Short mmCIF file of C-alpha atoms and ligand atoms in Angstrom, two decimals:
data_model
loop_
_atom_site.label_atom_id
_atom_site.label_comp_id
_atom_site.label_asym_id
_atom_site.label_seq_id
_atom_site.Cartn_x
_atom_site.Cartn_y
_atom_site.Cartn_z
CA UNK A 16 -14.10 29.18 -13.31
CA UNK A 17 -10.42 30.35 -12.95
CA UNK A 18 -7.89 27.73 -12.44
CA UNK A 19 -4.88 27.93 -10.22
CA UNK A 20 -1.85 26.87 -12.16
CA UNK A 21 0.19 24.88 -9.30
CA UNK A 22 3.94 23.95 -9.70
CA UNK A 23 3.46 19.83 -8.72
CA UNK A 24 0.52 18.19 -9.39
CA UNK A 25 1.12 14.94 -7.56
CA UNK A 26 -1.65 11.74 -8.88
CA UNK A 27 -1.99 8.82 -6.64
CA UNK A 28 -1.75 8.72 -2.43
CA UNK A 29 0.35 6.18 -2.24
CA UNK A 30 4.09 5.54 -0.58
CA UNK A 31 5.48 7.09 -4.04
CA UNK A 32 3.03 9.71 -4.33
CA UNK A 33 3.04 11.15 -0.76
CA UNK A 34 6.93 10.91 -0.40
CA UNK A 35 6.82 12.89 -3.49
CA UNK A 36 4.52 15.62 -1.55
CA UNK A 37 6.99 15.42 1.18
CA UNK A 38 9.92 16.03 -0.66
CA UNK A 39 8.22 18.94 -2.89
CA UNK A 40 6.93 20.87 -0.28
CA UNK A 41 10.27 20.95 1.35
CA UNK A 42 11.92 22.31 -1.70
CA UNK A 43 9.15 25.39 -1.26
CA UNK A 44 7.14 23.72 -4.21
CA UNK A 45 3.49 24.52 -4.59
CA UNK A 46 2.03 21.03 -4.66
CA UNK A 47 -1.26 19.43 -3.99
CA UNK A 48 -1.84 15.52 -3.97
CA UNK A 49 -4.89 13.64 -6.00
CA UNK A 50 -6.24 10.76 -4.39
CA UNK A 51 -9.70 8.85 -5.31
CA UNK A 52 -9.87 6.69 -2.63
CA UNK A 53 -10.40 6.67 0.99
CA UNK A 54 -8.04 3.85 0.92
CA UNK A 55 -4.82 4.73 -0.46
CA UNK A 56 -2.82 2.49 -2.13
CA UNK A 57 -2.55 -1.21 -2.43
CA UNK A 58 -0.72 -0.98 0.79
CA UNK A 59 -3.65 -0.13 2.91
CA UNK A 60 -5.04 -3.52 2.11
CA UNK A 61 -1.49 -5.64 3.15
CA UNK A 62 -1.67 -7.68 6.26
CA UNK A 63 1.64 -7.51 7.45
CA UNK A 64 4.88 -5.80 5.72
CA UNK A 65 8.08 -7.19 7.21
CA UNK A 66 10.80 -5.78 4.98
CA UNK A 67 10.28 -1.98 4.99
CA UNK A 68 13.52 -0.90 7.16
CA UNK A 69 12.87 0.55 10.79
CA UNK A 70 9.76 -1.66 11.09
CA UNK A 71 10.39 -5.34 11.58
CA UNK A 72 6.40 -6.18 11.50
CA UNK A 73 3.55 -3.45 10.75
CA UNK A 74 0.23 -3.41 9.04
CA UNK A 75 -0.32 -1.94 6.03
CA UNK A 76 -3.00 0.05 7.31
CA UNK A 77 -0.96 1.43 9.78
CA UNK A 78 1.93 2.18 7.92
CA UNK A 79 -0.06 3.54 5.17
CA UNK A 80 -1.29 5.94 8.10
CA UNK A 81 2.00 6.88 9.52
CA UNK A 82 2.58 8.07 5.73
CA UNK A 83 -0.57 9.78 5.80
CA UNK A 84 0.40 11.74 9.23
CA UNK A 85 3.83 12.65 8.18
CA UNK A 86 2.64 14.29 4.91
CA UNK A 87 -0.01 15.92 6.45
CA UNK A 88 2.45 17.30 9.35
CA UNK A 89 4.97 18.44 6.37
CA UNK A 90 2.18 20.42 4.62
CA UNK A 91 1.10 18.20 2.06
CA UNK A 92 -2.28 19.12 1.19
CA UNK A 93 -4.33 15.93 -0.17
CA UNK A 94 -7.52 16.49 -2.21
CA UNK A 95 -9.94 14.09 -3.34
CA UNK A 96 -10.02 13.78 -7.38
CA UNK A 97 -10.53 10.49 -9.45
CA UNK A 98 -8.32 11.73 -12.68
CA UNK A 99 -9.22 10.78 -15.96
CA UNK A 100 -6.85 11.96 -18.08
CA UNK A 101 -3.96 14.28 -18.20
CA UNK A 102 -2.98 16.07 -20.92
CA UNK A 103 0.21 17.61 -22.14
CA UNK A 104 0.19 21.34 -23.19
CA UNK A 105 3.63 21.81 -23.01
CA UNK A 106 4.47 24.06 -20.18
CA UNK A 107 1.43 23.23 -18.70
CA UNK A 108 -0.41 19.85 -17.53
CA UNK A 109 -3.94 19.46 -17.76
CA UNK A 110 -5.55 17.12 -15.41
CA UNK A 111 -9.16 16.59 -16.15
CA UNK A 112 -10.99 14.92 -13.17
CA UNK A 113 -14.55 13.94 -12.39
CA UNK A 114 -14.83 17.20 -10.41
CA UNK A 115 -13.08 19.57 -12.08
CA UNK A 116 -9.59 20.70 -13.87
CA UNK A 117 -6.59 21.32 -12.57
CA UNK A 118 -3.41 22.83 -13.69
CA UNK A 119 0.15 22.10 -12.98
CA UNK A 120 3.33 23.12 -14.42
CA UNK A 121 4.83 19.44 -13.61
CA UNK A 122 2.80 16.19 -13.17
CA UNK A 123 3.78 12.91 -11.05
CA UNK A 124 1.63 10.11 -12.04
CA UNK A 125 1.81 7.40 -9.05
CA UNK A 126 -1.50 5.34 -9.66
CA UNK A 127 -0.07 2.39 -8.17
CA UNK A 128 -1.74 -0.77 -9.90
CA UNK A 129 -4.37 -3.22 -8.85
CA UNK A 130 -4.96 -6.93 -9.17
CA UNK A 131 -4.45 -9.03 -12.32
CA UNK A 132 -7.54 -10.92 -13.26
CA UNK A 133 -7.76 -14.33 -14.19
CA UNK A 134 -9.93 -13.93 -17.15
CA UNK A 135 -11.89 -17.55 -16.70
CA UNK A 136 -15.91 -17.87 -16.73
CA UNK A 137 -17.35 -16.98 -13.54
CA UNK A 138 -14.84 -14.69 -11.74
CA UNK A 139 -16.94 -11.66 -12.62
CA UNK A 140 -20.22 -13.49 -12.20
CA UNK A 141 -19.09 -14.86 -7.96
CA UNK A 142 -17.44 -11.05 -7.40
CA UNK A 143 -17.93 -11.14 -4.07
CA UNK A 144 -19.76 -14.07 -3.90
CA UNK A 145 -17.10 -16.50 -2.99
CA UNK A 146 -14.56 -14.71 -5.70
CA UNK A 147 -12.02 -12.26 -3.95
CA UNK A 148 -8.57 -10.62 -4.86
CA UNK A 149 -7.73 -9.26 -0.90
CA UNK A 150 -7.60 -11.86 1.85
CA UNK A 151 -6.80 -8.98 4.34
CA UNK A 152 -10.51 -7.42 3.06
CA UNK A 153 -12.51 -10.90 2.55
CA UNK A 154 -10.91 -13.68 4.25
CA UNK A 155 -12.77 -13.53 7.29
CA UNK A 156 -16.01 -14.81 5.03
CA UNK A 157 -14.35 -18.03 5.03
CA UNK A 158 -13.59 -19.09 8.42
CA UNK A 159 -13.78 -22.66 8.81
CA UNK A 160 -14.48 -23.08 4.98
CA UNK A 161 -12.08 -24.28 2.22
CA UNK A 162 -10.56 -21.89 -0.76
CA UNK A 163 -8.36 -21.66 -3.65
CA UNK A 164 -5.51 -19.11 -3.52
CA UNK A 165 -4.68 -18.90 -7.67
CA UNK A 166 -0.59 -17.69 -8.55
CA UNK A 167 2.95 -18.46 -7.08
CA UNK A 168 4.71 -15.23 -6.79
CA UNK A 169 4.57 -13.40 -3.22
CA UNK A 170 0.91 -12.11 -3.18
CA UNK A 171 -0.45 -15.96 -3.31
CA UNK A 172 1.86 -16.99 -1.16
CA UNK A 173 1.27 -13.68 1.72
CA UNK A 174 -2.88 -14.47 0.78
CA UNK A 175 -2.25 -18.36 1.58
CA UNK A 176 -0.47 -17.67 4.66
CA UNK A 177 -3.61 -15.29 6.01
CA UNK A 178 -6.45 -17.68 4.96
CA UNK A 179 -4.43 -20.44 6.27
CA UNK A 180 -5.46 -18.68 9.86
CA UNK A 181 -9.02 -18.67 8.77
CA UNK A 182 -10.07 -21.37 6.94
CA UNK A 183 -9.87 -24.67 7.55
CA UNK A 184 -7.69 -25.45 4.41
CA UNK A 185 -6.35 -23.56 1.87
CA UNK A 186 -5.06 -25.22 -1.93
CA UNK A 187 -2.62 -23.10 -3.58
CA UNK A 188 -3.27 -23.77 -7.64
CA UNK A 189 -0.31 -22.83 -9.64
CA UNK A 190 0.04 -23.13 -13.57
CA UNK A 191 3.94 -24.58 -12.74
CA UNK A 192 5.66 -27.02 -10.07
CA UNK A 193 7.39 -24.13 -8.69
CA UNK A 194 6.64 -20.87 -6.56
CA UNK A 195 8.11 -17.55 -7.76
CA UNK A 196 7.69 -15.60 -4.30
CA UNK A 197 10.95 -15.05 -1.61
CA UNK A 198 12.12 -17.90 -0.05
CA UNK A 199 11.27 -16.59 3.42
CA UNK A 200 7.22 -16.97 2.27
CA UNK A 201 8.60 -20.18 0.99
CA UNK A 202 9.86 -22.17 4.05
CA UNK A 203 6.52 -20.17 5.94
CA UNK A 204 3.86 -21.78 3.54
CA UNK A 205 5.44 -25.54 3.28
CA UNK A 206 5.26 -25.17 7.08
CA UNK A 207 1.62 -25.07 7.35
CA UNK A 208 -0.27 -28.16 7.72
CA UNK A 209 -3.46 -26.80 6.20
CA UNK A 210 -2.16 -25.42 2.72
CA UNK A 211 -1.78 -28.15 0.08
CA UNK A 212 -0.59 -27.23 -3.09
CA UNK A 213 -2.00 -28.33 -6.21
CA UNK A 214 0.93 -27.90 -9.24
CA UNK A 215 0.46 -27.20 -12.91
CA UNK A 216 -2.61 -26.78 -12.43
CA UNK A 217 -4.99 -23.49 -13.90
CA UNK A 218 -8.75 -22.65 -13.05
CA UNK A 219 -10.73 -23.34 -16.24
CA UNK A 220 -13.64 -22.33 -14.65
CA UNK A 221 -15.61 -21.39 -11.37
CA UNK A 222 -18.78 -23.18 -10.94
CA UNK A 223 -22.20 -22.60 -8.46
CA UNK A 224 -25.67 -21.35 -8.14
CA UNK A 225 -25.68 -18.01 -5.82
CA UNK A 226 -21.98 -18.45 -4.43
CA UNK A 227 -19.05 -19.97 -5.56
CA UNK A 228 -19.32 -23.87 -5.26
CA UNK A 229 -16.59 -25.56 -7.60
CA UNK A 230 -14.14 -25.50 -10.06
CA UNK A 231 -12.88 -26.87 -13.03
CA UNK A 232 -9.25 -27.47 -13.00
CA UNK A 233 -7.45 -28.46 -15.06
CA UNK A 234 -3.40 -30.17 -15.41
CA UNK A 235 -1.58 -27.92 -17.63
CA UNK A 236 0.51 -31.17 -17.79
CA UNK A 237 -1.94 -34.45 -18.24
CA UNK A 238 -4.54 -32.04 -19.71
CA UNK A 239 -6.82 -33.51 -17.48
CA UNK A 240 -9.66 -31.98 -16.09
CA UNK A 241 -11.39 -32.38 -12.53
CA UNK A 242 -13.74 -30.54 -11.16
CA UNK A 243 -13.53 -29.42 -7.14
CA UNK A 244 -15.79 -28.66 -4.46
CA UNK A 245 -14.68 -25.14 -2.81
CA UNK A 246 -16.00 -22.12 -0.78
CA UNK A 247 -13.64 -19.03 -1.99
CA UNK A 248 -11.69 -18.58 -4.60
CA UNK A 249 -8.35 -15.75 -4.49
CA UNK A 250 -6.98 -14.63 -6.89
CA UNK A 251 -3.30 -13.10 -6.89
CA UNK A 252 -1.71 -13.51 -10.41
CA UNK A 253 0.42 -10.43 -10.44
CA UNK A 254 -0.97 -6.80 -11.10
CA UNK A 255 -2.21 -3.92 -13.80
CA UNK A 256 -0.73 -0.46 -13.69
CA UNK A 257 -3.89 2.12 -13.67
CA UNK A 258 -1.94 4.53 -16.71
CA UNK A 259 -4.84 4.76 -19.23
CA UNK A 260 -4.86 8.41 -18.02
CA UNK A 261 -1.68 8.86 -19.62
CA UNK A 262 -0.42 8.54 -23.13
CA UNK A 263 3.21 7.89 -22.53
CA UNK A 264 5.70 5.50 -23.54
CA UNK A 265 4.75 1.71 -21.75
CA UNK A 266 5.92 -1.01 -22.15
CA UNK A 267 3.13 -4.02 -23.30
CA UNK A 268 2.17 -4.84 -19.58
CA UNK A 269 0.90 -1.26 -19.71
CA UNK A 270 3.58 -0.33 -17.08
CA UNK A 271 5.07 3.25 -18.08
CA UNK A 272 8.37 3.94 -18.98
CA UNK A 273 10.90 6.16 -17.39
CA UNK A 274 14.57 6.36 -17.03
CA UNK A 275 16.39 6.68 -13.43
CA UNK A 276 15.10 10.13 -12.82
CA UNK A 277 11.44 8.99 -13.11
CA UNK A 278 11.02 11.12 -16.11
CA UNK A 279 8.38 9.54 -18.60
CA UNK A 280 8.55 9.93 -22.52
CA UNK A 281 6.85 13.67 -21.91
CA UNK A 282 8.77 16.52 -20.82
CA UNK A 283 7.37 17.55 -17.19
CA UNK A 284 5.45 14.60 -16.87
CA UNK A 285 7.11 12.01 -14.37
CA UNK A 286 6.22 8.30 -12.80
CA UNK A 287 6.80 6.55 -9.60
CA UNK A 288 5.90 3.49 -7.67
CA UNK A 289 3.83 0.39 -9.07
CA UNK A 290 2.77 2.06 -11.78
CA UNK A 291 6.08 2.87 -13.15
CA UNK A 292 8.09 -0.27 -14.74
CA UNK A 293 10.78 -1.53 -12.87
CA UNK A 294 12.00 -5.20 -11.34
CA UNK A 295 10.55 -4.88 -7.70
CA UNK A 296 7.15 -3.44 -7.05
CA UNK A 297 7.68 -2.80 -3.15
CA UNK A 298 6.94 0.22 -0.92
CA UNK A 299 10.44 0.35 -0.43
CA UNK A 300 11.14 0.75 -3.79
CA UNK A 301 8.07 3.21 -4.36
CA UNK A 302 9.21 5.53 -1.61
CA UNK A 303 12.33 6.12 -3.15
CA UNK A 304 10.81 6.86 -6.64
CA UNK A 305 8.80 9.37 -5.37
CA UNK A 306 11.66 10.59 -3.97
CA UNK A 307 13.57 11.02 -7.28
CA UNK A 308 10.72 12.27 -9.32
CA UNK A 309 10.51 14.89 -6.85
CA UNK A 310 13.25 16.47 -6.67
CA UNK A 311 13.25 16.09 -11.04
CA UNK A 312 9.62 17.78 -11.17
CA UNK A 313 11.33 20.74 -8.83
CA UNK A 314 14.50 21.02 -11.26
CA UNK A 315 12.23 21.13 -14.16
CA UNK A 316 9.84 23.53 -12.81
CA UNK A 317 13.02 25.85 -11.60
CA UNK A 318 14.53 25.82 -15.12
CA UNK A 319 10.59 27.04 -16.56
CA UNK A 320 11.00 29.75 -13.55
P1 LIG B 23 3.99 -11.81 -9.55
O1 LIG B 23 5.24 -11.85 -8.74
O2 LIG B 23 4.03 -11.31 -10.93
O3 LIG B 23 3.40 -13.30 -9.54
C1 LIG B 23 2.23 -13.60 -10.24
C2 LIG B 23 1.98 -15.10 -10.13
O4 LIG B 23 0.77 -15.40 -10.78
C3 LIG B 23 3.09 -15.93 -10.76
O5 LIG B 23 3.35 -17.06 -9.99
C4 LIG B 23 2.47 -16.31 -12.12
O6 LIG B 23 2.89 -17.56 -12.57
C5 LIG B 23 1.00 -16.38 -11.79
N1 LIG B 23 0.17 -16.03 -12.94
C6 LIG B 23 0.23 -14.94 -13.73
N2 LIG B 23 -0.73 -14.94 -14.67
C7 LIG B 23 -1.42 -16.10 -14.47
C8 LIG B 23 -2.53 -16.69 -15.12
N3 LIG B 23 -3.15 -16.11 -16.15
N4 LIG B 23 -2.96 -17.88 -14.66
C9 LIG B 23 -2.37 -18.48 -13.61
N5 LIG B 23 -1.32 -17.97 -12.94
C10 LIG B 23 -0.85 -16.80 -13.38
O7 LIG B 23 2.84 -10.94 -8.84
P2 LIG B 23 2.50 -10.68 -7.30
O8 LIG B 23 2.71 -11.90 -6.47
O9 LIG B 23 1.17 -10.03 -7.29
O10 LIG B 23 3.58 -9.62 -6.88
C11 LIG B 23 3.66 -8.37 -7.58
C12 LIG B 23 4.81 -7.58 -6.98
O11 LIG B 23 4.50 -7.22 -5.64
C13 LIG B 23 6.13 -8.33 -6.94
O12 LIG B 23 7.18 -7.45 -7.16
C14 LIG B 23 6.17 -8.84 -5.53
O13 LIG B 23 7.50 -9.07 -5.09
C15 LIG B 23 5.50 -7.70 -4.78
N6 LIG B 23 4.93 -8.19 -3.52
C16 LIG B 23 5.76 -8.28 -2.44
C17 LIG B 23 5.28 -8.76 -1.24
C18 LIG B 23 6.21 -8.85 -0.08
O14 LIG B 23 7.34 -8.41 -0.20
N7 LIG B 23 5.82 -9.39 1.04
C19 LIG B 23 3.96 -9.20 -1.12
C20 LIG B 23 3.15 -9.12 -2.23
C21 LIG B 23 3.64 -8.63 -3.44
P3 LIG B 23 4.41 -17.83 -13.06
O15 LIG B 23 5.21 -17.95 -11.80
O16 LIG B 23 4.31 -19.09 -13.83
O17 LIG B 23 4.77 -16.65 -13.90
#
C-alpha cells in the first residue's frame, strides 16, 4: 500500500489540535487531523465554559462544535485514527494507527489528557455503577440521590456545582481544609445549601453489592475512619496526559516537554494543549498552543523544502 507523505500530521481534535489545522492550512500546508473519538476533547464533556473570551456562557459541546465548523469551513480535513505510536525517522514521522500508517514530514501531538484516578479498592469494580469521572455525562443517574465529588481544584468544584442541581446533596471530600480551584467557583459552591464539605478527608475505599453503597473515609488528620452511606461517587483529582505514543522528553506527571514554540525534545515533532506541560490547562491556553506549534511545524517543514 503506498503512503502519502503529508507536510502536518496533526494528533488529537481538540481546541489545540484543530486551531493547529486552521492555522496550517492557511499557510498552504498539506495537513490532515487524527481524531479517535466521536467526542473530541475533554471539552465536549464541560457543562458550561465562562472564561473563553467572546463567549460569556457556552457549552462545551457547543463550543467544541463551533471549532469543529470553523475547521471544517477552513479546509481542515479530519480523519478518524486511534494512534499508537509515532515514530521518529528523521525527516519523516511515522504514525502507526489501528487502521493503517501514515506519513508526515512534521507531527503535532495534541492528545489532550483524561481524568486522574483515585487508585482506591472499588473504583474500577462500581465503573459505572455508581463510580463516575463526568457529571455533565452521568449526573443525571443521581437525581434526588446523594454523592461524593472527590478533589479541590476547579473540576470538583465545576462537578459539585452540576450535581448540586441534581441530587439532593452533594459532599465535597478533600485530602486538605482548603480548595485549590478560582475563587469565582469558590464564593459559587459555599453558596449552595446542598453541598457540604467534608475536609482532610480521602476515600479509603468504596463499598456495595451491585452499585455503589458506601465508603470508607478516612481523616487524613485524626486518622480516623468512618464509613458513609452514598449513591455516586465523582471523581476529579486532576488529569493524565495520553503521550505513551510518544517517546519524548516529560516531565514525571507524564506531561511532555516543550519550550515556547511547542517544539518537543525531537526535531519536527511538536506539542500543544493538555497534553503539553504548562501552568494552566484551559482551552484558552490550548488554542493558542496550537497556534504556535503551527506556524513552527510550517517553518520547519519550509526549511526541509
Ligand atoms: P487540579 O487543579 O490538579 O486539582 C486536583 C485536585 O485533586 C486537587 O485539589 C488535589 O488536591 C486533589 N487530588 C489530587 N490527587 C489526589 C488524590 N490522590 N486523592 C485525593 N485528592 C487528590 O485538577 P483539575 O481540577 O482536574 O483541573 C485540571 C486543570 O483544568 C487545571 O488547570 C484547571 O484550572 C483546569 N480546569 C479549569 C476549569 C475552569 O476554568 N472552569 C474547570 C475544570 C478544570 P490538592 O489541592 O491537595 O493538591
Amino acid at each position: 500500500m503506498v503512503v502519502i507523505m503529508h507536510d502536518l500530521i496533526i494528533v488529537g481534535g481538540g481546541p489545540a489540535g484543530l486551531t493547529a489545522g486552521i492555522y496550517a492550512v492557511r499557510y498552504g500546508m498539506d495537513v490532515i487531523v487524527l481524531e479517535k473519538s466521536v467526542v473530541q476533547g475533554q471539552i465536549s464533556l464541560t457543562n458550561i465554559i465562562e472564561n473563553y473570551p467572546g463567549f460569556a456562557s457556552i457549552s462545551g459541546g457547543e463550543l467544541m462544535e463551533r471549532f469543529n465548523d470553523h475547521a471544517n469551513t477552513a479546509g481542515v480535513k479530519l480523519q478518524s485514527a486511534d494512534v499508537e505510536k509515532i515514530e521518529d525517522a528523521g525527516d519523516k514521522k511515522i504514525i502507526v494507527a489501528h487502521n493503517g500508517k501514515f506519513e508526515a514530514k512534521a507531527v503535532i501531538i495534541a492528545t489532550g489528557a483524561e481524568p486522574r484516578r483515585l487508585g482506591v479498592t472499588g473504583e474500577g469494580k462500581y465503573l459505572a455503577k455508581g463510580v463516575s469521572y463526568c457529571a455533565t455525562c452521568d449526573g443525571p443517574f443521581f437525581a434526588g440521590q446523594k454523592v461524593i465529588v472527590v478533589g479541590g481544584g476547579d473540576s470538583a468544584v465545576t462537578e459539585a456545582l452540576i450535581l448540586s442541581s441534581i441530587a439532593s446533596k452533594v459532599y465535597i471530600v478533600h485530602r486538605r481544609d482548603k480548595l485549590r480551584s478560582c475563587s469565582l467557583l469558590q464564593k459559587r459552591v459555599y453558596e449552595k445549601e446542598n453541598i457540604e464539605f467534608i475536609w482532610d478527608t480521602v476515600i479509603e475505599e468504596i463499598l456495595g453489592e451491585e452499585l455503589v453503597e458506601k465508603v470508607l473515609l478516612k481523616n487524613v488528620k485524626t486518622e480516623e475512619k468512618t464509613e458513609m452511606d452514598i449513591d455516586g461517587v465523582f471523581i476529579s483529582v486532576g488529569i493524565v496526559p495520553r503521550t505513551e505514543l510518544i517517546d519524548v522528553d516529560k516531565n514525571e506527571a507524564g506531561f511532555i516537554k516543550t519550550n515556547e514554540r511547542m517544539e518537543t525534545s525531537i526535531s519536527g515533532i511538536y506539542a500543544a494543549g493538555d497534553c503539553r506541560e504548562t501552568v494552566l490547562w484551559q482551552v484558552v491556553t490550548a488554542v493558542g498552543e496550537g497556534a504556535v506549534a503551527a506556524v513552527s511545524a510550517h517553518e520547519y517543514v519550509m526549511v526541509m523544502e
